[in-house]
Tab-separated table of C-alpha atoms in Angstrom:
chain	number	residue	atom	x	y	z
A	30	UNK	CA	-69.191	0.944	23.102
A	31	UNK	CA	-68.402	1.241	19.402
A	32	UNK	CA	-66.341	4.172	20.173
A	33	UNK	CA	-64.716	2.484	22.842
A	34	UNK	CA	-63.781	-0.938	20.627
A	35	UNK	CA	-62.327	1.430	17.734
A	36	UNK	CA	-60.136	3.586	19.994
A	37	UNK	CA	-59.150	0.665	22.084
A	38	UNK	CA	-58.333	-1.186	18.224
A	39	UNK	CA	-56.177	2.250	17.078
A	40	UNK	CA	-54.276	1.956	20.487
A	41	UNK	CA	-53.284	-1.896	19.804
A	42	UNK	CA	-52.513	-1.200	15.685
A	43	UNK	CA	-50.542	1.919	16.705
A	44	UNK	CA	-48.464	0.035	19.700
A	45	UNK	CA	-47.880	-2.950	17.751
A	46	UNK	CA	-46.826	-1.552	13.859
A	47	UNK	CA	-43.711	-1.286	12.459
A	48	UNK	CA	-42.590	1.831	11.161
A	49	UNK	CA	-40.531	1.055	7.985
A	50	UNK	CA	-36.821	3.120	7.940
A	51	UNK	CA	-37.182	6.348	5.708
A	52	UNK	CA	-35.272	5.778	2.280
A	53	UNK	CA	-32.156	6.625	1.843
A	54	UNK	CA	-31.455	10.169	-0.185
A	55	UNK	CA	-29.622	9.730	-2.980
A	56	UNK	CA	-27.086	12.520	-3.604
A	57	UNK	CA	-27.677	13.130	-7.316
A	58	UNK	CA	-24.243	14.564	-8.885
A	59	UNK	CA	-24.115	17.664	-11.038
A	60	UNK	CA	-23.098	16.276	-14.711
A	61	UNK	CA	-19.450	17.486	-15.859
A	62	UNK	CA	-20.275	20.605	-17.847
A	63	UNK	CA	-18.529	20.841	-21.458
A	64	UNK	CA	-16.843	23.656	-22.915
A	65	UNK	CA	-17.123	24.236	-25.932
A	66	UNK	CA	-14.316	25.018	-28.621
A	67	UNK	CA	-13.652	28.443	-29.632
A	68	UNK	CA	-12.197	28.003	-32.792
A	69	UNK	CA	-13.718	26.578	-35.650
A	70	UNK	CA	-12.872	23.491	-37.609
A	71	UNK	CA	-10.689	25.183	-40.651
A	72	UNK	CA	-8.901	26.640	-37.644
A	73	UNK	CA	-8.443	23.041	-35.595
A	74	UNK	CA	-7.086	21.841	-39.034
A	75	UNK	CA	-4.315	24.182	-39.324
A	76	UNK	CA	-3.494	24.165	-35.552
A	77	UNK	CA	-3.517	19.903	-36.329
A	78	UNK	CA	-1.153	20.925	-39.255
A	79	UNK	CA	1.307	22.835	-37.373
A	80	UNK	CA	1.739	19.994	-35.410
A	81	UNK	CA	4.251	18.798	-38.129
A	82	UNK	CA	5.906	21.901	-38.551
A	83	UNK	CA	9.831	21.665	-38.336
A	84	UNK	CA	9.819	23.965	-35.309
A	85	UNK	CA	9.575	21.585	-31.970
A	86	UNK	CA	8.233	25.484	-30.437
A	87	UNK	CA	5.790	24.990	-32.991
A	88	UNK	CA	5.069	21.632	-32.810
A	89	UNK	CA	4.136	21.455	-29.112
A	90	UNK	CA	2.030	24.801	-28.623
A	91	UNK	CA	-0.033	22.998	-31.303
A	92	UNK	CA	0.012	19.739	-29.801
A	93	UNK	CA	-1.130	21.464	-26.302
A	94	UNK	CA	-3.637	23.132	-27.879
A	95	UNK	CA	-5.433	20.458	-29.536
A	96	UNK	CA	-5.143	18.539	-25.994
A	97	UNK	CA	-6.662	21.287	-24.424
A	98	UNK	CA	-9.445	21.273	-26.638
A	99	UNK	CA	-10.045	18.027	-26.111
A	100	UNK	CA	-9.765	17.366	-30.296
A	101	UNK	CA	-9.571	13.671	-30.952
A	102	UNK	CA	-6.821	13.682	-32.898
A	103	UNK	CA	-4.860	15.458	-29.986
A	104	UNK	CA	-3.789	11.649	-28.295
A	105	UNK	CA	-2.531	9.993	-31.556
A	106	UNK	CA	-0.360	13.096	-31.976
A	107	UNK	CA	1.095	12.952	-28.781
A	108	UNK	CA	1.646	8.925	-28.979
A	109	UNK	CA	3.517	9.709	-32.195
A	110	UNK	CA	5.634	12.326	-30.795
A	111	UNK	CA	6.265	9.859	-27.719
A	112	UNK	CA	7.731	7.588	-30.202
A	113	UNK	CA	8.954	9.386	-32.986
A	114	UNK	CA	9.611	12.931	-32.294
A	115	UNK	CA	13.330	14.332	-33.318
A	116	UNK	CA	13.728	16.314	-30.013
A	117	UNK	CA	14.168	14.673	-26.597
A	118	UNK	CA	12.845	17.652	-24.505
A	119	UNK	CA	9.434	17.751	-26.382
A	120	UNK	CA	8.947	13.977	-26.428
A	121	UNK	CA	9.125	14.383	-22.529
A	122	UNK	CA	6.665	17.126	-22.380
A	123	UNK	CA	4.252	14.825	-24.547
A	124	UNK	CA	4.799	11.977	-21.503
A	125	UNK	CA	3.894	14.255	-19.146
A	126	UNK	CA	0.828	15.647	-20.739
A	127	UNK	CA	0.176	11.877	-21.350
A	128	UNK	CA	0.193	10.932	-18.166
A	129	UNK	CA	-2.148	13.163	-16.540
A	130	UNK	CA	-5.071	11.580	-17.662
A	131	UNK	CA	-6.155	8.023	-17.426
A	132	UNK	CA	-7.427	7.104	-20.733
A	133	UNK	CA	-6.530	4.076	-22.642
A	134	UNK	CA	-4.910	6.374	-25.514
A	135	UNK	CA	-3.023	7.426	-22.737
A	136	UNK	CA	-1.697	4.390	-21.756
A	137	UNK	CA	-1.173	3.142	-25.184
A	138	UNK	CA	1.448	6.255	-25.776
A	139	UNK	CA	3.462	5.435	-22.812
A	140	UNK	CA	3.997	2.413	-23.879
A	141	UNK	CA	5.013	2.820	-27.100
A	142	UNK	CA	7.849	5.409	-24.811
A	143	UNK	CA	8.789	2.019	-23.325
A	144	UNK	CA	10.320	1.307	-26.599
A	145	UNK	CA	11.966	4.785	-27.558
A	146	UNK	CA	16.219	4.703	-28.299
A	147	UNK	CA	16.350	7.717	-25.598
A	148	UNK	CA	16.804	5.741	-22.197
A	149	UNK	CA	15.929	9.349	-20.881
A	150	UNK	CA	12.634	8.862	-22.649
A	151	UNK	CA	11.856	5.207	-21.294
A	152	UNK	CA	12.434	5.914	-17.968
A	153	UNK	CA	10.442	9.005	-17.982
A	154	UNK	CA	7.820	6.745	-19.780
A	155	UNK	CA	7.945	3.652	-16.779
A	156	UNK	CA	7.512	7.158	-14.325
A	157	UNK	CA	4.482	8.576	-16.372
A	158	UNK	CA	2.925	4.987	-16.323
A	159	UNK	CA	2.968	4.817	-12.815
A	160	UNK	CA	1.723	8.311	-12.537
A	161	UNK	CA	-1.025	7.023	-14.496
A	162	UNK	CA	-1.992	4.499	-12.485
A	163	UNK	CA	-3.383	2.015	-14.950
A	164	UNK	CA	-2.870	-1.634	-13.459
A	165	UNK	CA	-2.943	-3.037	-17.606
A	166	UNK	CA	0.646	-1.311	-17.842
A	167	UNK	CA	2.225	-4.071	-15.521
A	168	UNK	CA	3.119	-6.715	-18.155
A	169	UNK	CA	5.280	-3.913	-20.152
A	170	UNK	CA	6.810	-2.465	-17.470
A	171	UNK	CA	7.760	-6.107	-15.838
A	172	UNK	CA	8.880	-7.641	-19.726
A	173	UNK	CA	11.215	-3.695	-19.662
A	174	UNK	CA	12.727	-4.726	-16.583
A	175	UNK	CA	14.221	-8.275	-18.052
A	176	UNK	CA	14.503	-7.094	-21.273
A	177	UNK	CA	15.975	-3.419	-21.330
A	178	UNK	CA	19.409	-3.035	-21.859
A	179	UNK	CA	20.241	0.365	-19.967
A	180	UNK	CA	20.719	-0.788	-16.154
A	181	UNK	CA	18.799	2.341	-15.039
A	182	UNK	CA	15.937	2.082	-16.986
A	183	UNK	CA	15.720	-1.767	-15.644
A	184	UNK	CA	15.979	-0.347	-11.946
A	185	UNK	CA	13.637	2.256	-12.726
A	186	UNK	CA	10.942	-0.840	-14.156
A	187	UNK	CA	11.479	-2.523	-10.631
A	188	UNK	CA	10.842	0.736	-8.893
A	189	UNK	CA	7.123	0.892	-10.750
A	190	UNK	CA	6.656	-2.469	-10.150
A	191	UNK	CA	7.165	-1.883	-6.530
A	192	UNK	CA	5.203	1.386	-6.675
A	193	UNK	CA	2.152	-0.483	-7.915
A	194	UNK	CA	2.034	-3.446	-5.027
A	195	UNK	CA	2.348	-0.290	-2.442
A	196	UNK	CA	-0.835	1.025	-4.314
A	197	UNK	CA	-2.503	-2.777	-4.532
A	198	UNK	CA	-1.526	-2.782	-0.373
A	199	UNK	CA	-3.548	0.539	-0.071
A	200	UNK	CA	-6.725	-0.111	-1.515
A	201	UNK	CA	-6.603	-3.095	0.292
A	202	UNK	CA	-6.643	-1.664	3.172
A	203	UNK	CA	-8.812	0.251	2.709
A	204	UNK	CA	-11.453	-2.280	1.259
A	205	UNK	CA	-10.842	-4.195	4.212
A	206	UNK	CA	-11.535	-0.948	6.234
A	207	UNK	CA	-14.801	-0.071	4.827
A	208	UNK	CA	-15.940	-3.867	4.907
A	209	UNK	CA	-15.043	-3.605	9.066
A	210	UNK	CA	-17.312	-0.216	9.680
A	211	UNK	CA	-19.805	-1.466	7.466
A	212	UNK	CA	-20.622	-4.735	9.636
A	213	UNK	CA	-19.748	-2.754	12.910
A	214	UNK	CA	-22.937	-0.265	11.779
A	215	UNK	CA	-25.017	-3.173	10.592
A	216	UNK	CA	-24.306	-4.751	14.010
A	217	UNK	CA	-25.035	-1.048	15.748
A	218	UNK	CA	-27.943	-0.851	13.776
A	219	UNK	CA	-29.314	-4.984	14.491
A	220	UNK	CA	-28.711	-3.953	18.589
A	221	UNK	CA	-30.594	-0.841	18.303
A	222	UNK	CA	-33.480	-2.092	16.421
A	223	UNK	CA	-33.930	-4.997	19.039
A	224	UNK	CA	-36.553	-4.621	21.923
B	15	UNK	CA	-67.719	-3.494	29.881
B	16	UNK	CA	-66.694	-7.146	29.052
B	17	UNK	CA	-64.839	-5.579	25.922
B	18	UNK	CA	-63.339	-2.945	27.975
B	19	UNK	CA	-62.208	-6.056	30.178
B	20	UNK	CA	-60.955	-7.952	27.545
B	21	UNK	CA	-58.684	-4.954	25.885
B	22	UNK	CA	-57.612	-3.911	29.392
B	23	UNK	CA	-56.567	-7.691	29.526
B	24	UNK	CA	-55.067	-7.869	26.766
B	25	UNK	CA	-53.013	-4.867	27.160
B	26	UNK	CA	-52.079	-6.516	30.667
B	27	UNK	CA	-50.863	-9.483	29.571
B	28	UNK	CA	-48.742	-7.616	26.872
B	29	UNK	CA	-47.266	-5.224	29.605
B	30	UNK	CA	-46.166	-8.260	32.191
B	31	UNK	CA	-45.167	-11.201	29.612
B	32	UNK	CA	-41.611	-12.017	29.812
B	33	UNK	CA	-40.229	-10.409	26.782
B	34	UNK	CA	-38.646	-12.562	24.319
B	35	UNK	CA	-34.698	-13.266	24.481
B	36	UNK	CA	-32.866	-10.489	22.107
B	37	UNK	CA	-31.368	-12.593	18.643
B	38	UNK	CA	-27.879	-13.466	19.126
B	39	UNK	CA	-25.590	-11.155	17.736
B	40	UNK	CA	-24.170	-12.358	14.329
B	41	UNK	CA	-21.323	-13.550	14.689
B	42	UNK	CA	-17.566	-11.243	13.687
B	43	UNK	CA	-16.612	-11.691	10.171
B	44	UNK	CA	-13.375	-13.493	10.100
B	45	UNK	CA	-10.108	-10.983	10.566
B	46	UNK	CA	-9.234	-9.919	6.931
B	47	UNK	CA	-5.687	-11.120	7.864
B	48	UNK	CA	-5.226	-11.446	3.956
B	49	UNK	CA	-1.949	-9.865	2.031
B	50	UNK	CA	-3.054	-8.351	-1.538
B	51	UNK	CA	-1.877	-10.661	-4.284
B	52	UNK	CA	1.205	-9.847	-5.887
B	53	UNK	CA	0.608	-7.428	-8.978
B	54	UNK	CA	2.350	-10.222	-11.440
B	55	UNK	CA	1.956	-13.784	-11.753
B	56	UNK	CA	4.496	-16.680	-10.601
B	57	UNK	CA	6.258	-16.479	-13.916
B	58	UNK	CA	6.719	-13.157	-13.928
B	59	UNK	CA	8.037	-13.526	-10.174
B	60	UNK	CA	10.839	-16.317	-11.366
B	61	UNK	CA	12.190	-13.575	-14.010
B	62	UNK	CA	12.471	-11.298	-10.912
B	63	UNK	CA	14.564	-13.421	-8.917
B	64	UNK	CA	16.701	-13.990	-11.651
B	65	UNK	CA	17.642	-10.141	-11.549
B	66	UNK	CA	18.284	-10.154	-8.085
B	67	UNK	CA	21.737	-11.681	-10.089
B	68	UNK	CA	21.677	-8.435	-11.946
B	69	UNK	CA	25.107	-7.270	-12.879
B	70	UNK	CA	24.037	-3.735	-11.651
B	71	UNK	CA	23.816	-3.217	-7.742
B	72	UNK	CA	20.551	-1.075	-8.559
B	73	UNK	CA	18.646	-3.730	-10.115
B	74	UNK	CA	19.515	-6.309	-7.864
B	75	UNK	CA	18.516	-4.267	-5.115
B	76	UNK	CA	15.837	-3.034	-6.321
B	77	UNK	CA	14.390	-7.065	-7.405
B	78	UNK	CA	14.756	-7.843	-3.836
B	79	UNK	CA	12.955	-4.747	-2.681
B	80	UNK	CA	9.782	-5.960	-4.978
B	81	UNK	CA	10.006	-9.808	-3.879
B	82	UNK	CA	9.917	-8.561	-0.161
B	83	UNK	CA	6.921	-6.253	-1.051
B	84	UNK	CA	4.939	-9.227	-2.680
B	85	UNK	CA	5.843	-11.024	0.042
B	86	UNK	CA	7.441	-14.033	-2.315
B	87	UNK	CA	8.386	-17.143	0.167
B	88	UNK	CA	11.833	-16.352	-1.750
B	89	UNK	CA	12.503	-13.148	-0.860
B	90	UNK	CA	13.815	-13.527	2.504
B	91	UNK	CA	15.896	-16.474	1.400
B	92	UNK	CA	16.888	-14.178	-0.727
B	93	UNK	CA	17.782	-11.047	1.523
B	94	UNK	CA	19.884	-13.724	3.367
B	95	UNK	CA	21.800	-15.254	0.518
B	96	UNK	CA	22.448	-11.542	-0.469
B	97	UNK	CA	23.539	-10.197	2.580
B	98	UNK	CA	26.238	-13.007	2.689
B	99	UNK	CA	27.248	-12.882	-0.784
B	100	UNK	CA	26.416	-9.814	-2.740
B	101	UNK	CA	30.268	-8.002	-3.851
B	102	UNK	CA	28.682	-4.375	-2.993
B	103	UNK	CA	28.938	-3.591	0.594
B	104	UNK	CA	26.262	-0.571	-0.580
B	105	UNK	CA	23.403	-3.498	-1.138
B	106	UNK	CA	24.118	-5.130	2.223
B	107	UNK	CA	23.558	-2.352	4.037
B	108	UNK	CA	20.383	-1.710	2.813
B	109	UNK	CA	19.323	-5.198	2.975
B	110	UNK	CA	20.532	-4.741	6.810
B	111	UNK	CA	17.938	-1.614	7.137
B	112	UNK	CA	15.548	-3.607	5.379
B	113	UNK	CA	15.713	-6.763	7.975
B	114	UNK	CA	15.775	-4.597	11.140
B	115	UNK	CA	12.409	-2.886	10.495
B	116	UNK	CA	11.210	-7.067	11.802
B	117	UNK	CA	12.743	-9.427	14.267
B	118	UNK	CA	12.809	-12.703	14.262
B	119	UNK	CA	15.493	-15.765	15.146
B	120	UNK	CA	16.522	-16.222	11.459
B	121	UNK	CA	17.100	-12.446	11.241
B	122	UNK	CA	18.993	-11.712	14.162
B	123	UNK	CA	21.333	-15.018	13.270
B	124	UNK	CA	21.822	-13.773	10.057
B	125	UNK	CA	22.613	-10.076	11.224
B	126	UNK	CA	25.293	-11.725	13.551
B	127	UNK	CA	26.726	-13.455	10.696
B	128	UNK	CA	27.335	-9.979	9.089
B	129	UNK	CA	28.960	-9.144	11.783
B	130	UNK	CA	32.033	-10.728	10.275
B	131	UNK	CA	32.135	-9.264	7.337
B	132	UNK	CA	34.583	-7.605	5.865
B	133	UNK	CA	33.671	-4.035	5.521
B	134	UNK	CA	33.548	-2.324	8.307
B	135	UNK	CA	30.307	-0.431	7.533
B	136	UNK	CA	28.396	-3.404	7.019
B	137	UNK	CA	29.649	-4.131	10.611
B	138	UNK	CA	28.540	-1.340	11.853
B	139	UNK	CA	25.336	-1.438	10.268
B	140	UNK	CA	24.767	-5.138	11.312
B	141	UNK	CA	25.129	-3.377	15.124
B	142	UNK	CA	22.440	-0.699	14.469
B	143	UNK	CA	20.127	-3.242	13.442
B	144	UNK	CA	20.414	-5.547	16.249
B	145	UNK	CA	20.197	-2.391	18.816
B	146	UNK	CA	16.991	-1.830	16.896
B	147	UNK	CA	15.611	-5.265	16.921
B	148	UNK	CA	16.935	-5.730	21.004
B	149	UNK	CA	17.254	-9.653	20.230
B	150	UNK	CA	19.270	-10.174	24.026
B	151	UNK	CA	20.346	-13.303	23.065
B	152	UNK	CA	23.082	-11.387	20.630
B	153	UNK	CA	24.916	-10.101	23.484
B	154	UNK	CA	28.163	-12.363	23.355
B	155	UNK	CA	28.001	-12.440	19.483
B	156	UNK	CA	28.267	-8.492	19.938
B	157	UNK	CA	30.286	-8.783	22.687
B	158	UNK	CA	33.274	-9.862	20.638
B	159	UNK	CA	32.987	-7.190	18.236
B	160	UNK	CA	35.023	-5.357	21.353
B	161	UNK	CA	37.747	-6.964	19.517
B	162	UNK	CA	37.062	-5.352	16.045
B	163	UNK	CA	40.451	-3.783	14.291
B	164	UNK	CA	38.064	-0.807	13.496
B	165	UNK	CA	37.232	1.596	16.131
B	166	UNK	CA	34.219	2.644	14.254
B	167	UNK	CA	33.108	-1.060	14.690
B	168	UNK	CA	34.255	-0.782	18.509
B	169	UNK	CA	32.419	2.253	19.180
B	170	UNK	CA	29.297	1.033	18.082
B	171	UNK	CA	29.316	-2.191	19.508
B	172	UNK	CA	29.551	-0.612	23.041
B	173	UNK	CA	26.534	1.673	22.039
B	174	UNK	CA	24.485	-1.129	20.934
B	175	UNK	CA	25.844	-2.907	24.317
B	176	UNK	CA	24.644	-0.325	26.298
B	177	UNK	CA	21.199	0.227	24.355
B	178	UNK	CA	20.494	-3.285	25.024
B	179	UNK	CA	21.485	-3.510	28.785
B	180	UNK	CA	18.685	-0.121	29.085
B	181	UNK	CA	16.144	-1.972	27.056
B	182	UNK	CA	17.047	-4.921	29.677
B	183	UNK	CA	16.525	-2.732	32.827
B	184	UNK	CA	13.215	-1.253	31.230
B	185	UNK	CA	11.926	-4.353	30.615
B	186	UNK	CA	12.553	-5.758	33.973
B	187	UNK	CA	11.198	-2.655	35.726
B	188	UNK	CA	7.724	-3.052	33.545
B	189	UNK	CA	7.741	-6.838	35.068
B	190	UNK	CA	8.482	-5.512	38.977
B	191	UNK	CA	5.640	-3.003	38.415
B	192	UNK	CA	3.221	-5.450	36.169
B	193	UNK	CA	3.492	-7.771	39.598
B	194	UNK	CA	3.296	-5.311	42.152
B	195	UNK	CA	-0.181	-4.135	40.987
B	196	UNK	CA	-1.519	-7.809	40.315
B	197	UNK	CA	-0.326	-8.020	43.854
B	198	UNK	CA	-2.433	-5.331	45.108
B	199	UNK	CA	-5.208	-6.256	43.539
B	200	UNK	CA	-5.258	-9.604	44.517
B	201	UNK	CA	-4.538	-7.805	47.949
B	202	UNK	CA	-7.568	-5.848	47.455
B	203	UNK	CA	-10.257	-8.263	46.480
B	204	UNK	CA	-9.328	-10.259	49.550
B	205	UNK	CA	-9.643	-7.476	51.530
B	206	UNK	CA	-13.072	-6.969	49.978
B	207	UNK	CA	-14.098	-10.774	50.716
């Protein structure tokens, strides 16, 4: 009779429990592996040095260098160069290095090309701030476009602008996307789950 | 054998009880008909208009290119004003392109409007755009384009003439069809009854 009640009780507990959902697994990310610098300090300081030499050759081989290396002092240089640099050709190299990676540094040394006497410079600056990406550049590039006095590099400023509310449309989109499949599986999910 | 009874009972009762109604589904979230916000503030948005006056055909275009894509309540006013007004026939046409990608009354009237103008490509390009938007209702306005001192102008008119007249047919063949198979159908489910 026992036997009978306690199998009888295991048949009710096991038809009537809920079985909680597994958890979820968490994909855990490898973290970003550094390299480390091959030369030593005495040698970063004379590379950081010939980043003043009178050569623009010079100058930028150095200047990529310490940017390669990641050296701290590698940004500043290039924001200077952005804005004060004697040749054209290497102040645009400096914007493009610049604007491959989304750092405020970054952003501060295009924006300091907003303001260079080389309209060649500016509008490569407005086009390295867009390919940037950074949303805090909008109030200098929308003050360039009323303010500059080159037509083209006032164009150009309305072209970014424009550039960034096609990127604003996009994520919207596709926020309002993943909201949408998200309730569609939670309401998949709800109608499964029912008896 | 009384518990036996009872847990056979119970089990019973359990197997023919009326299960409970399922929970209503929750209801749809609202459509995310939203537009993003425009990426600078209404200030910012007045200095923009003001360089739709731009000396430079670039800059005014381009201004009018940003209000449209921020969807400012003055850009269309704008596009309009433009397309009348602005000296470089270069801007109206793209201001044309840009109004035929959407139709609406205000459009097409204003597209027939720049059908007068003085350029002939801006004619022409006024005709494109109301082939593409297939507003009927521009026929006669388009119509007495026949008349235009241009035969570019001429030439195109009796293309976009002849677009619209196929879009006509199309869309009155669709209709024949649409009714013929709600008239089988209804055919059919009497037939069923």
């Amino acid at each position: 009779m026992a036997l009978l009640a306690a199998s009888s009780f295991y048949l009710y507990w096991t038809y009537t429990r809920v079985v909680a959902p597994p958890p979820p697994i968490v994909e855990t990310v490898a973290p970003p592996v550094k390299t480390a610098s091959f030369l030593s300090t005495e040698e970063i300081r004379k590379v950081r040095a010939s980043a003043r030499s009178p050569d623009p050759g010079v100058r930028w081989t150095s200047m990529e260098l310490l940017y390669t290396l990641g050296d701290p002092q590698s940004l500043p240089l290039l924001e200077k160069a952005v804005a004060e640099d004697p040749e054209t050709e290497l102040r645009l190299k400096a914007i493009k290095l610049l604007s491959s990676r989304a750092t405020m540094a970054s952003l501060q040394g295009l924006v300091r090309g907003l303001g260079a006497f080389d309209k060649t410079v500016r509008v490569a600056s407005l086009q390295g701030l867009v390919d940037l990406g950074e949303p805090a550049a909008i109030p200098w590039i929308a003050e360039t476009a009323q303010k500059d006095y080159e037509p083209e590099v006032r164009a150009e400023a309305l072209r970014a602008l424009s550039r960034f509310q096609d990127k604003r449309k996009e994520q919207f989109a596709a926020l309002a996307a993943q909201l949408q499949s998200q309730y569609e599986a939670a309401v998949d999910k709800l109608k499964k789950s029912s008896p | 054998m009384g518990l036996v009874l009872v847990v056979a009972g119970f089990f019973a009762i359990k197997q023919f009880k009326p299960a409970p109604p399922p929970p209503p589904p929750p209801p749809p979230p609202p459509a995310i008909l939203l537009e993003p916000l425009p990426i600078i503030n209404e200030a910012e948005q007045a200095k923009i208009v003001k360089s739709s006056s731009d000396q430079d055909p670039d800059v005014r275009w381009e201004s009018l290119v940003l209000l449209d894509k921020m969807k400012s309540p003055q850009a269309l006013p704008l596009l309009f004003e433009k397309l009348h007004k602005d000296p470089e026939a270069d801007v109206k046409i793209k201001i044309i392109t840009l109004l035929s990608e959407r139709s609406s009354h205000d459009i097409s009237q204003n597209l027939v409007w720049a059908l007068k103008d003085l350029e002939p490509t801006v004619r022409v390009a006024a005709l494109q755009a109301l082939d593409k938007i297939g507003d009927f209702a521009t026929a006669s306005a388009i119509t007495d384009t026949l008349k235009d001192q241009e035969e570019t102008v001429r030439v195109q008119a009796l293309k976009t003439l002849n677009s619209l007249q196929d879009k006509k047919a199309a869309e009155i063949a669709a209709a024949q069809q649409k009714q013929e198979e709600e008239r089988r159908a209804a055919e059919e489910a009497a037939r069923k009854r």
